[in-house]
Tab-separated table of C-alpha atoms and ligand atoms in Angstrom:
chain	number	residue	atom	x	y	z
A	1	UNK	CA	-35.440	-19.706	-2.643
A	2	UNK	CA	-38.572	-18.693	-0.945
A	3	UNK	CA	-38.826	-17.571	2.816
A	4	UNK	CA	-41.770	-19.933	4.503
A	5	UNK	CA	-41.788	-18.275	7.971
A	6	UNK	CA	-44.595	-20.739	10.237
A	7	UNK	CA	-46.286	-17.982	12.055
A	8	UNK	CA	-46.237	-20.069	15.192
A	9	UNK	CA	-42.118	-19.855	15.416
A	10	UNK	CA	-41.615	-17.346	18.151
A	11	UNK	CA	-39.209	-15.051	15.286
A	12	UNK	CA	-38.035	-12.228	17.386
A	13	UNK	CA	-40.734	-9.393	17.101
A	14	UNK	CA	-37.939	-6.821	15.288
A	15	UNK	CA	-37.618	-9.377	12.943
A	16	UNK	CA	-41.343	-10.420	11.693
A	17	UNK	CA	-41.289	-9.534	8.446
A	18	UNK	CA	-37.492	-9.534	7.744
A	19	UNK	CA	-35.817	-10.942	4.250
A	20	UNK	CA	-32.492	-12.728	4.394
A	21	UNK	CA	-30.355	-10.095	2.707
A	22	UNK	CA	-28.444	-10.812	-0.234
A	23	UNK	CA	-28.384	-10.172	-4.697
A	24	UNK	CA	-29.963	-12.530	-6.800
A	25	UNK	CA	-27.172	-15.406	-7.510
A	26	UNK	CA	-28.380	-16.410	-10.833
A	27	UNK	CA	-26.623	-18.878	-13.714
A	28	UNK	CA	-26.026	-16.180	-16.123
A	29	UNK	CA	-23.451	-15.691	-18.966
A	30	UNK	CA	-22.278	-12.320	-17.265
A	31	UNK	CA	-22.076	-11.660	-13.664
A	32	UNK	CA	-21.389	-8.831	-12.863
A	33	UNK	CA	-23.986	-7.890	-9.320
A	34	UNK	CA	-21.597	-8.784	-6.365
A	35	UNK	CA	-17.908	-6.651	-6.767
A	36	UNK	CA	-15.696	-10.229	-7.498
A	37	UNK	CA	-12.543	-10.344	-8.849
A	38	UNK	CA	-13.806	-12.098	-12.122
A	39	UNK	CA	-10.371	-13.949	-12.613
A	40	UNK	CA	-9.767	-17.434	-11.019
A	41	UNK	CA	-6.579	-18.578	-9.161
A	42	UNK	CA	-4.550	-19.334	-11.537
A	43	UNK	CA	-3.150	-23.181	-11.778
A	44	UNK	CA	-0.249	-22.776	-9.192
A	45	UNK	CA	-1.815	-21.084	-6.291
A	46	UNK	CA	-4.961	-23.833	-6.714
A	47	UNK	CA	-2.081	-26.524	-6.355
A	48	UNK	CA	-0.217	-25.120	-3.193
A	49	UNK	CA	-4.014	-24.610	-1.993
A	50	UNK	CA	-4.978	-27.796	-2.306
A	51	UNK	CA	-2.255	-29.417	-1.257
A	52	UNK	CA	-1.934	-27.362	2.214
A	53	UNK	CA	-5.648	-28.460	2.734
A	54	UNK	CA	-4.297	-32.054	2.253
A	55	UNK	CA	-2.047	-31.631	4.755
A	56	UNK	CA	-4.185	-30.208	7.552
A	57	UNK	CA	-7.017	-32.820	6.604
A	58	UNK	CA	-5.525	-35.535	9.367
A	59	UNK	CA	-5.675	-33.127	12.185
A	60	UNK	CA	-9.485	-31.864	11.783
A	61	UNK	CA	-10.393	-34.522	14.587
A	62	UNK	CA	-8.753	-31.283	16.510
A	63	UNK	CA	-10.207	-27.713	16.832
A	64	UNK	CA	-7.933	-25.444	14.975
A	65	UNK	CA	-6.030	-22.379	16.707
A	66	UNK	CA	-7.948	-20.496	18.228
A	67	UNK	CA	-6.093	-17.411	18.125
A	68	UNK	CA	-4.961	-18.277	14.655
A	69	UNK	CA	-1.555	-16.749	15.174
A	70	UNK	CA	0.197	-17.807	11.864
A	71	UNK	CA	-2.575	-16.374	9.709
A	72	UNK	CA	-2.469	-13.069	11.610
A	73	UNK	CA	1.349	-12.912	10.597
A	74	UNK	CA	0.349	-13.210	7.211
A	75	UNK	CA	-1.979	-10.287	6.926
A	76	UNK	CA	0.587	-8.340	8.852
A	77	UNK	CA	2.862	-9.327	5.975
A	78	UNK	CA	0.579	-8.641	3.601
A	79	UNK	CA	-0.607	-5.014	4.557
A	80	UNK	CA	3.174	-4.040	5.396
A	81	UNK	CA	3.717	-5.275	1.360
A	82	UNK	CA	0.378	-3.402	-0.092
A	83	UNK	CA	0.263	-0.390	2.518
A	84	UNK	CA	3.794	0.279	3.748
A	85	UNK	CA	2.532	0.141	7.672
A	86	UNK	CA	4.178	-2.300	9.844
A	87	UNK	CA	1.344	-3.735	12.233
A	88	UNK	CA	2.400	-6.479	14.965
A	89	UNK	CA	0.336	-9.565	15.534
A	90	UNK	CA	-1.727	-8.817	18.341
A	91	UNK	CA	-2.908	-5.702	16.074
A	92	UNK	CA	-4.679	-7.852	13.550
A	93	UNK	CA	-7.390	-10.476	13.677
A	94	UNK	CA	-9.356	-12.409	11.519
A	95	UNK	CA	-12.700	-13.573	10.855
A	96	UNK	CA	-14.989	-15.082	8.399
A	97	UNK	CA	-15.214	-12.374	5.849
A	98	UNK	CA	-14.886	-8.906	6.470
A	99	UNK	CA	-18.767	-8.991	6.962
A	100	UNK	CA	-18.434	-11.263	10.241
A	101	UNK	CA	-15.590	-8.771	11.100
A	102	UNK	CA	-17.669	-5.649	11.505
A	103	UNK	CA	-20.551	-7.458	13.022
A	104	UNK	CA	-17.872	-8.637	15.742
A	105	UNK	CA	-17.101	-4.885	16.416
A	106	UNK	CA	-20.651	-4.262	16.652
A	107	UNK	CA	-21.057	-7.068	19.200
A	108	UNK	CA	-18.368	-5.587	21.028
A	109	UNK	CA	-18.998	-1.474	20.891
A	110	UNK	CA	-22.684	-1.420	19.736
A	111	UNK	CA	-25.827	-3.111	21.678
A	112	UNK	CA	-29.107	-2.204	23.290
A	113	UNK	CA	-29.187	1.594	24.030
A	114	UNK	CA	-26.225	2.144	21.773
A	115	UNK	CA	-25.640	4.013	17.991
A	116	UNK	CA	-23.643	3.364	15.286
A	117	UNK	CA	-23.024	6.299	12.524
A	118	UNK	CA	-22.626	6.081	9.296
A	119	UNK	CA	-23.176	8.209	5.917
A	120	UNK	CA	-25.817	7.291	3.600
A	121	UNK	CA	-25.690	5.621	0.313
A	122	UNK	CA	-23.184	3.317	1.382
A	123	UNK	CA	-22.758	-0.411	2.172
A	124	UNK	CA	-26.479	-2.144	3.102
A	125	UNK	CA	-25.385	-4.612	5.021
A	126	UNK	CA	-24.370	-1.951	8.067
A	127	UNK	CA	-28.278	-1.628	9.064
A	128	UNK	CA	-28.184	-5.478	9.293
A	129	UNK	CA	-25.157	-5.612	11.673
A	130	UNK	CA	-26.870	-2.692	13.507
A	131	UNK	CA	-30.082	-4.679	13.510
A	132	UNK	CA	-28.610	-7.906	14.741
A	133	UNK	CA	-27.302	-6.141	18.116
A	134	UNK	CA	-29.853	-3.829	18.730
A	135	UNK	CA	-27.519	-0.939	17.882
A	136	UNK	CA	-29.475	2.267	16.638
A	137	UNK	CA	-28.533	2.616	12.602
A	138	UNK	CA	-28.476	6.499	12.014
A	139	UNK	CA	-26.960	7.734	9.028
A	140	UNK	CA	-26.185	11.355	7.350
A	141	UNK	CA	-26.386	12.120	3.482
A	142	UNK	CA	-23.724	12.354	1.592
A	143	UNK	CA	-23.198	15.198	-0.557
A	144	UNK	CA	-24.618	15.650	-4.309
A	145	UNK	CA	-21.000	13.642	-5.914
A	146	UNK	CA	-21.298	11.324	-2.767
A	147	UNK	CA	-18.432	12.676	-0.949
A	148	UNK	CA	-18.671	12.973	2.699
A	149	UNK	CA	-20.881	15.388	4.670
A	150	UNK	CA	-17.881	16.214	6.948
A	151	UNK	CA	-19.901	18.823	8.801
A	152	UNK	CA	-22.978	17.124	8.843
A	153	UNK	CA	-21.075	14.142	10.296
A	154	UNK	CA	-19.625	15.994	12.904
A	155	UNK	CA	-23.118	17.327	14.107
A	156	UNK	CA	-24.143	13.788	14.062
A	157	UNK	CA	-21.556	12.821	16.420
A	158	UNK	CA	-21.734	15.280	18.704
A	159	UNK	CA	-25.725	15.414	18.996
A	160	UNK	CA	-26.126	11.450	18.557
A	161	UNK	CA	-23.634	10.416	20.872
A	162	UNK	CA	-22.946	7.383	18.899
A	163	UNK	CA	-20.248	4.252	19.877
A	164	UNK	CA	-19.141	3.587	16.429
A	165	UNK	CA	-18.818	5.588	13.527
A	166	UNK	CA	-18.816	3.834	10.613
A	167	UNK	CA	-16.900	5.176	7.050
A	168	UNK	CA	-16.297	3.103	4.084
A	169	UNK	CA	-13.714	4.151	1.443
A	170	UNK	CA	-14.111	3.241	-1.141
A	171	UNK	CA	-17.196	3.523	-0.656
A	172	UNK	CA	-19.977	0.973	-1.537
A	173	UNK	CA	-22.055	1.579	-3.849
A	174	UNK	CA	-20.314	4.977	-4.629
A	175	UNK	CA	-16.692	3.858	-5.251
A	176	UNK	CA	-15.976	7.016	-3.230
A	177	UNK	CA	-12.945	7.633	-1.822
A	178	UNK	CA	-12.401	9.012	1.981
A	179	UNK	CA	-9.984	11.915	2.164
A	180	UNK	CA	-7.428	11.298	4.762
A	181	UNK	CA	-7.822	14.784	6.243
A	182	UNK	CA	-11.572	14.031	6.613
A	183	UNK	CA	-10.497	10.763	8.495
A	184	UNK	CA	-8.377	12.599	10.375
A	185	UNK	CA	-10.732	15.197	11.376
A	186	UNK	CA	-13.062	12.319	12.452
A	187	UNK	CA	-10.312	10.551	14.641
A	188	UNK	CA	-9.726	13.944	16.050
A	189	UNK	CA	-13.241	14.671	17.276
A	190	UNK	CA	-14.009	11.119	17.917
A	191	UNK	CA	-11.014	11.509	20.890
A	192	UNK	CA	-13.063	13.801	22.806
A	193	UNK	CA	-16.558	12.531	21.843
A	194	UNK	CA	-19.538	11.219	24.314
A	195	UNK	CA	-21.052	8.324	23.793
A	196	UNK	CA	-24.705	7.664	25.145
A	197	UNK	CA	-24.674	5.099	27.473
A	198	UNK	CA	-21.579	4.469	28.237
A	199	UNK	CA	-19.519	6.064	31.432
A	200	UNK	CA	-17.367	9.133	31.346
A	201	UNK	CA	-14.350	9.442	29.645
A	202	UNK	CA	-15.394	6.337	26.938
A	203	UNK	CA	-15.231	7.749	23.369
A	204	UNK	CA	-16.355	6.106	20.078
A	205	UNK	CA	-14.345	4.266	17.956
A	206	UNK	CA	-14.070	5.100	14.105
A	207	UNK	CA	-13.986	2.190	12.119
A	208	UNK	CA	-13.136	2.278	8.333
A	209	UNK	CA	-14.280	-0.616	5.773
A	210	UNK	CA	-11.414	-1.032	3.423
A	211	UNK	CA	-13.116	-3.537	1.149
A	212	UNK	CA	-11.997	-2.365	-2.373
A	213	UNK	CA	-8.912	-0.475	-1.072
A	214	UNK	CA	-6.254	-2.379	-3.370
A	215	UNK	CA	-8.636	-0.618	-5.573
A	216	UNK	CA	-7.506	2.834	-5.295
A	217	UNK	CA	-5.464	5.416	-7.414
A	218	UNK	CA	-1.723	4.175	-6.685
A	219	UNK	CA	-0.074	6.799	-3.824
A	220	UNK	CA	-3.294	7.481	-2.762
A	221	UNK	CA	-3.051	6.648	1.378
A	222	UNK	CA	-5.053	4.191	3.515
A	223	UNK	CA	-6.328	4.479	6.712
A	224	UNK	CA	-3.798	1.929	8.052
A	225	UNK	CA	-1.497	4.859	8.316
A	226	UNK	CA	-3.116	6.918	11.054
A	227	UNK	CA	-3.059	3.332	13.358
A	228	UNK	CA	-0.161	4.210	15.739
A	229	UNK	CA	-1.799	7.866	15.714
A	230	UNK	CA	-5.267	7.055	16.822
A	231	UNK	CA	-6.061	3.846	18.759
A	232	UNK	CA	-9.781	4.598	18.530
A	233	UNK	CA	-9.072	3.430	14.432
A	234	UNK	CA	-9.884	0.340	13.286
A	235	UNK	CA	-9.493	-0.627	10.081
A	236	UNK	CA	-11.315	-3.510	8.179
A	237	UNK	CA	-9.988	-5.557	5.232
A	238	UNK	CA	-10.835	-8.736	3.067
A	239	UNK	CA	-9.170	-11.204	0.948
A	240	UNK	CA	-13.149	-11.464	-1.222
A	241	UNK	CA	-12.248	-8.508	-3.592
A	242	UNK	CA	-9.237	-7.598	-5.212
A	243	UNK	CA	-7.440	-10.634	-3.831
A	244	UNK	CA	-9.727	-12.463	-5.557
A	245	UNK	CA	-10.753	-14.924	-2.665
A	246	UNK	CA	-14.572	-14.520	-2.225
A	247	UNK	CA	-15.093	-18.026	-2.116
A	248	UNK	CA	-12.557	-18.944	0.866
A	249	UNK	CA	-14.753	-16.202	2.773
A	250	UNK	CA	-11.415	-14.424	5.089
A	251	UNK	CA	-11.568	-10.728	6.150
A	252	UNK	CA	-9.500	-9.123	8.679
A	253	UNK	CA	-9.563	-6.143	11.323
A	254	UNK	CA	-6.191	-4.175	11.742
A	255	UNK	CA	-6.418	-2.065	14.921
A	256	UNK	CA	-5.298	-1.432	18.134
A	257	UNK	CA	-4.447	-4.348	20.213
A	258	UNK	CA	-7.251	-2.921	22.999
A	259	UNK	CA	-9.742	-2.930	19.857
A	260	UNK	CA	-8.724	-6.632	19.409
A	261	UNK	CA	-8.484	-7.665	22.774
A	262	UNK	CA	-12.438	-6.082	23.065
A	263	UNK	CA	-13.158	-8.219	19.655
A	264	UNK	CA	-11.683	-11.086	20.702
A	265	UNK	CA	-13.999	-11.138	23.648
A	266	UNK	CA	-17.741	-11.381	21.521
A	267	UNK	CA	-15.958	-14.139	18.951
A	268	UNK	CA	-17.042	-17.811	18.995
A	269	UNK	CA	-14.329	-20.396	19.427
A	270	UNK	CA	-12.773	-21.735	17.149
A	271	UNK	CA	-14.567	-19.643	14.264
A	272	UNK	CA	-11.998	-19.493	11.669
A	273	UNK	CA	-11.489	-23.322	10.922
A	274	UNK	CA	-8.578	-25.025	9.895
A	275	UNK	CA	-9.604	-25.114	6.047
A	276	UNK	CA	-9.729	-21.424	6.199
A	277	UNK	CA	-6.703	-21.143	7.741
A	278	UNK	CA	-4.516	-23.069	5.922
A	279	UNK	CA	-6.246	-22.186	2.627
A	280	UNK	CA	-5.705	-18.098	3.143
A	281	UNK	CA	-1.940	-19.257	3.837
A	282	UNK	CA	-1.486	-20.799	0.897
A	283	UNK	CA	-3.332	-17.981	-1.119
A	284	UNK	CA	-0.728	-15.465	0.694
A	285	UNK	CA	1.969	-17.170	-0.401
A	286	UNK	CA	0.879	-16.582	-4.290
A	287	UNK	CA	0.225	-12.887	-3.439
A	288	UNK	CA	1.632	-11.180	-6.967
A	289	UNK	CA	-0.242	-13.857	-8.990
A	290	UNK	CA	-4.005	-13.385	-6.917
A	291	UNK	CA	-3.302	-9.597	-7.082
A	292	UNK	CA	-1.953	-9.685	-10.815
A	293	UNK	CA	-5.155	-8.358	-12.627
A	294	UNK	CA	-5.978	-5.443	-10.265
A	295	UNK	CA	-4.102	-2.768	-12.365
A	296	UNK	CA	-5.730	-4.483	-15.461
A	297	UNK	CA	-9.183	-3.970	-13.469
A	298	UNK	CA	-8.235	-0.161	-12.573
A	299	UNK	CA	-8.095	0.400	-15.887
A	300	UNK	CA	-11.319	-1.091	-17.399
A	301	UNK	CA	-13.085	0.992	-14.483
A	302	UNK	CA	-11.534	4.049	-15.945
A	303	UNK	CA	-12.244	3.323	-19.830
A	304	UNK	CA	-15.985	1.975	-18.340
A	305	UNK	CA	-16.671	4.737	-16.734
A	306	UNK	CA	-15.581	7.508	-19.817
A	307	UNK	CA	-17.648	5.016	-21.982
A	308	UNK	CA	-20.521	5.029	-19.927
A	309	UNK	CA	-20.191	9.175	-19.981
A	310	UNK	CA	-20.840	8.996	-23.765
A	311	UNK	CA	-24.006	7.017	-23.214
A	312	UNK	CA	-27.246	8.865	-23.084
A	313	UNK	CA	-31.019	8.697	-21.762
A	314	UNK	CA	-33.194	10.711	-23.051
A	315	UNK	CA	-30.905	12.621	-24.596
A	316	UNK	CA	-28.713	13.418	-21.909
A	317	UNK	CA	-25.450	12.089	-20.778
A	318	UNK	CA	-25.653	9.426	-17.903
A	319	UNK	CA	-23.997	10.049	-14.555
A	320	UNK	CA	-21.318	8.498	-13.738
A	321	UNK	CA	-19.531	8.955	-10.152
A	322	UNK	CA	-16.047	8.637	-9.042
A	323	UNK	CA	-14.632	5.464	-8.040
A	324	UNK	CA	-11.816	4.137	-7.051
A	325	UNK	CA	-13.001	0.637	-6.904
A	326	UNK	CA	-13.779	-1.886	-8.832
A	327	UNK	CA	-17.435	-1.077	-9.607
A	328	UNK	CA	-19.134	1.931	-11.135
A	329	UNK	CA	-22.473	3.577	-10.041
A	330	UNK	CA	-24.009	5.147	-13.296
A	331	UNK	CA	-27.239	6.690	-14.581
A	332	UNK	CA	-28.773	9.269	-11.868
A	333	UNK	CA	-31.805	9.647	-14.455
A	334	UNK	CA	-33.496	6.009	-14.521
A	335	UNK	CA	-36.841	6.849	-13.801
A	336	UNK	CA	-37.582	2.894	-13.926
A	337	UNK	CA	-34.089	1.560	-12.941
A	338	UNK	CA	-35.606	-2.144	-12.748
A	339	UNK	CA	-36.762	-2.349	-16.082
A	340	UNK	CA	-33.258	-1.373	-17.367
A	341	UNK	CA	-32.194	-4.140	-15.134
A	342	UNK	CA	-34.498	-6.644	-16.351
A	343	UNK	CA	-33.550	-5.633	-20.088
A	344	UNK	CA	-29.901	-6.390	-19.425
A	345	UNK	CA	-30.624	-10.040	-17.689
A	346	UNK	CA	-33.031	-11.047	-20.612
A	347	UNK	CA	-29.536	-10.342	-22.756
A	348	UNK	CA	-27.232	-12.278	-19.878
A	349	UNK	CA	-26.284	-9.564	-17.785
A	350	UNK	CA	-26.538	-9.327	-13.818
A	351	UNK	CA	-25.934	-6.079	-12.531
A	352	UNK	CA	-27.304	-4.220	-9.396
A	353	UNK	CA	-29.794	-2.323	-8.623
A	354	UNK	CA	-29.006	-0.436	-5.961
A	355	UNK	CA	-28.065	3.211	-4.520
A	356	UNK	CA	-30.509	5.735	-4.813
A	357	UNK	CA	-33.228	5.851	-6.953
A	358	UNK	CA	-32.288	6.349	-10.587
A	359	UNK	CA	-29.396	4.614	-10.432
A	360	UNK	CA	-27.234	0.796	-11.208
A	361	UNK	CA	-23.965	-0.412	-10.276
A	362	UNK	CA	-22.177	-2.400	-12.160
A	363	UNK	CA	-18.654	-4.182	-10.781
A	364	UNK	CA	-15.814	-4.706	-13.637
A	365	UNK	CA	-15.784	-8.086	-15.143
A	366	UNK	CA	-12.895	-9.342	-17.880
A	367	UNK	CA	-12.964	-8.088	-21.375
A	368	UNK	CA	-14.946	-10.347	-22.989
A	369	UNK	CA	-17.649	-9.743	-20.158
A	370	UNK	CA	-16.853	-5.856	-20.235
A	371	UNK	CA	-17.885	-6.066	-24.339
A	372	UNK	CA	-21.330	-7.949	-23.674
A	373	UNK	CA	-22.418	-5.471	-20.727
A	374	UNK	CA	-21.181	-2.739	-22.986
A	375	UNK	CA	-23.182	-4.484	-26.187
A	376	UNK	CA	-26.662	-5.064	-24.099
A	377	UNK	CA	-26.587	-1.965	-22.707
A	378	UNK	CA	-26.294	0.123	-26.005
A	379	UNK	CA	-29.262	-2.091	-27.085
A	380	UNK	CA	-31.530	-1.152	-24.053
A	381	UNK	CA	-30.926	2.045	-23.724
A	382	UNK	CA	-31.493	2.916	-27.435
A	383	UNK	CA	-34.520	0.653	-27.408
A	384	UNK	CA	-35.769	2.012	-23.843
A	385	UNK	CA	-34.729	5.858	-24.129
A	386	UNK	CA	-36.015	6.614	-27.569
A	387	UNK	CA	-39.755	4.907	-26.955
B	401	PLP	C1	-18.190	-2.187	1.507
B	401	PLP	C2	-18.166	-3.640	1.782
B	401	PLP	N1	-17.682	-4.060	2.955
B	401	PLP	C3	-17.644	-5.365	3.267
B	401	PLP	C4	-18.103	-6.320	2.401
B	401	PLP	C5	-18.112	-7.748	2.864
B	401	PLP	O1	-17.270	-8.557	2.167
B	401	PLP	P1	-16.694	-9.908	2.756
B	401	PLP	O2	-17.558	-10.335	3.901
B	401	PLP	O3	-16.714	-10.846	1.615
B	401	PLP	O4	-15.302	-9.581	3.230
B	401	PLP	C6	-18.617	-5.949	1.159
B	401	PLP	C7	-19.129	-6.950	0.210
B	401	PLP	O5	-19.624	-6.703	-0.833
B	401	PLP	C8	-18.651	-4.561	0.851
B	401	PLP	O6	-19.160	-4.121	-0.305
């Protein structure tokens, strides 16, 4: 869809000139450009789902719950099941995708005259949430294998005087993971930190975007588990990746119940609605099943990425970096990354083009899918790299 902006609408001046953000969604054979799960609910859970929407469907002449209690008892259930950390219900809180859920905390801790930190390549949506709530977006670079800057970071904080410092592990597009002692060292300077703009004695809170987290190597820890350590944590999740509910749009902030309690303040009533709600409850209650292919999923991401090591441009390996998610960033030589990525969609396959320069992301699909990215991409890089 085009953007037809009338130049007489009276478009906030920041905003003149502004795209809606979002990847190409395109009716091709393989999709593999926005980090899905690329396995549907299977028969049962699509049942119970439909049926608790049934059920629900006579009251929606009433707002739903507000504080949607039940739901919050579910992800408490959920992340004491996948993490090991107990969290009560007033720690957890829910919103319309994990997206609405950091732009919530931004409403709450960022605004005019306020920063928000983060480390650069990561996640582009964070400049948008910045942008919408006239929070300064600064960023530091990551290092050369896209692991954090920790040093950098701390400079950052100290000179920038930010109000939120954003991390994201894995990290997006990266697939980096976030080292717990780094965290730590974060939460531990972040206790004593300034932040411009504020009075004395208010310190920045560290908040860390667990998208792809079911993603990681099994034993490795997650954030959740410095929570009853440092109350300046919060920690956001989602049902859209490896729970394989993208669609039902449900994300959810574990924190501490001041962190909520500030959220809960900046949210619209009523903005998770009673469809939501009672579909995420009935996903939850098929948990095993919508989770069943993520070890399946770690797995092609590991044979991917040593197949995509083998591959070469120009007569040198391609890059691959580390992920623990369920996408990998490869190349780091594409002098004409787009082209590449045209070449694939002529041949059915949507990837991404993003990251720095000389580089494409591409998120793990199911085998069949896996065997045509692998197929076209053989073809255009032996047609493309030997001309
Ligand atoms: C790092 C990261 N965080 C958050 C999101 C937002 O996901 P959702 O709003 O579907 O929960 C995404 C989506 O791609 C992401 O990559």
């Amino acid at each position: 869809m085009t953007n037809s902006i009338p130049q007489d609408l009276p478009l906030r001046n920041d905003l003149i000139g502004e795209v809606p953000y979002g990847a190409p969604q395109l009716d091709v054979p393989v999709c593999l450009n926005v980090n899905e799960n690329p396995y549907q609910p299977v028969p049962a859970v699509v049942d119970e789902i439909a049926e608790d929407v049934r059920k629900v469907a006579p009251t929606l002449n009433r707002y739903p719950d507000r504080e949607h209690t039940e739901l919050r008892q579910a992800f408490s259930d959920y992340l004491e099941r996948e993490s090991g950390v107990k969290l009560g219900v007033e720690q957890l809180w829910g919103a319309n995708g994990s997206n609405e859920i950091m732009l919530q905390l931004f409403q709450a801790f960022g605004g005019p005259g306020r920063k928000a930190l983060g480390a650069d390549p990561t996640y582009s949506m964070y400049p948008e949430y910045a942008r919408d709530t006239f929070t300064k977006w600064i960023t530091v670079k990551r290092n050369a294998d896209f692991s954090l800057n920790l040093e950098a970071l701390l400079d950052a904080m100290e000179r920038e005087q930010p109000s939120i410092i954003l991390l994201t592990s894995p990290n997006n597009p990266t697939g980096t993971i976030l080292p717990m002692d780094q965290l730590e060292a974060v939460l531990k300077a972040a206790q004593n930190a300034k932040v411009e703009g504020a009075a004395e004695g208010v310190h920045p809170v560290v908040v860390v975007d667990e998208a792809y987290i079911e993603f990681r190597t099994p034993g490795t820890p997650t954030a959740l588990q410095l929570l009853a350590k440092y109350p300046n944590l919060a920690v956001s999740r989602t049902m859209s990746k490896a729970f394989a509910f993208a669609g039902a749009r449900v994300g959810y902030l574990a924190a501490d119940h001041g962190i909520v309690d500030c959220v809960r303040i900046v949210r619209m009533p009523y903005h998770l609605s009673a469809v939501t709600q009672a579909t995420a409850l009935a996903a939850f209650k098929h948990t095993d099943e919508q989770l069943s292919q993520v070890k399946h999923l770690r797995e092609i991401r590991e044979t991917t990425a040593e197949w995509l090591k083998t591959q070469t441009w120009h007569g040198k390996p391609l890059q691959v970096a580390d992920s623990q998610s369920n996408f990998v960033l490869f190349g780091g030589s594409f002098e004409d990354r787009d082209r590449i990525f045209d070449e694939l969609l002529k041949r059915g396959v949507l990837i991404r083009v993003v990251g720095p320069d000389g580089w494409l992301r591409v998120c793990m699909g199911t085998d069949e899918e896996m065997a045509r990215f692998r197929e076209a991409l053989t073809e255009v890089l032996t047609e493309l790299g030997n001309q």
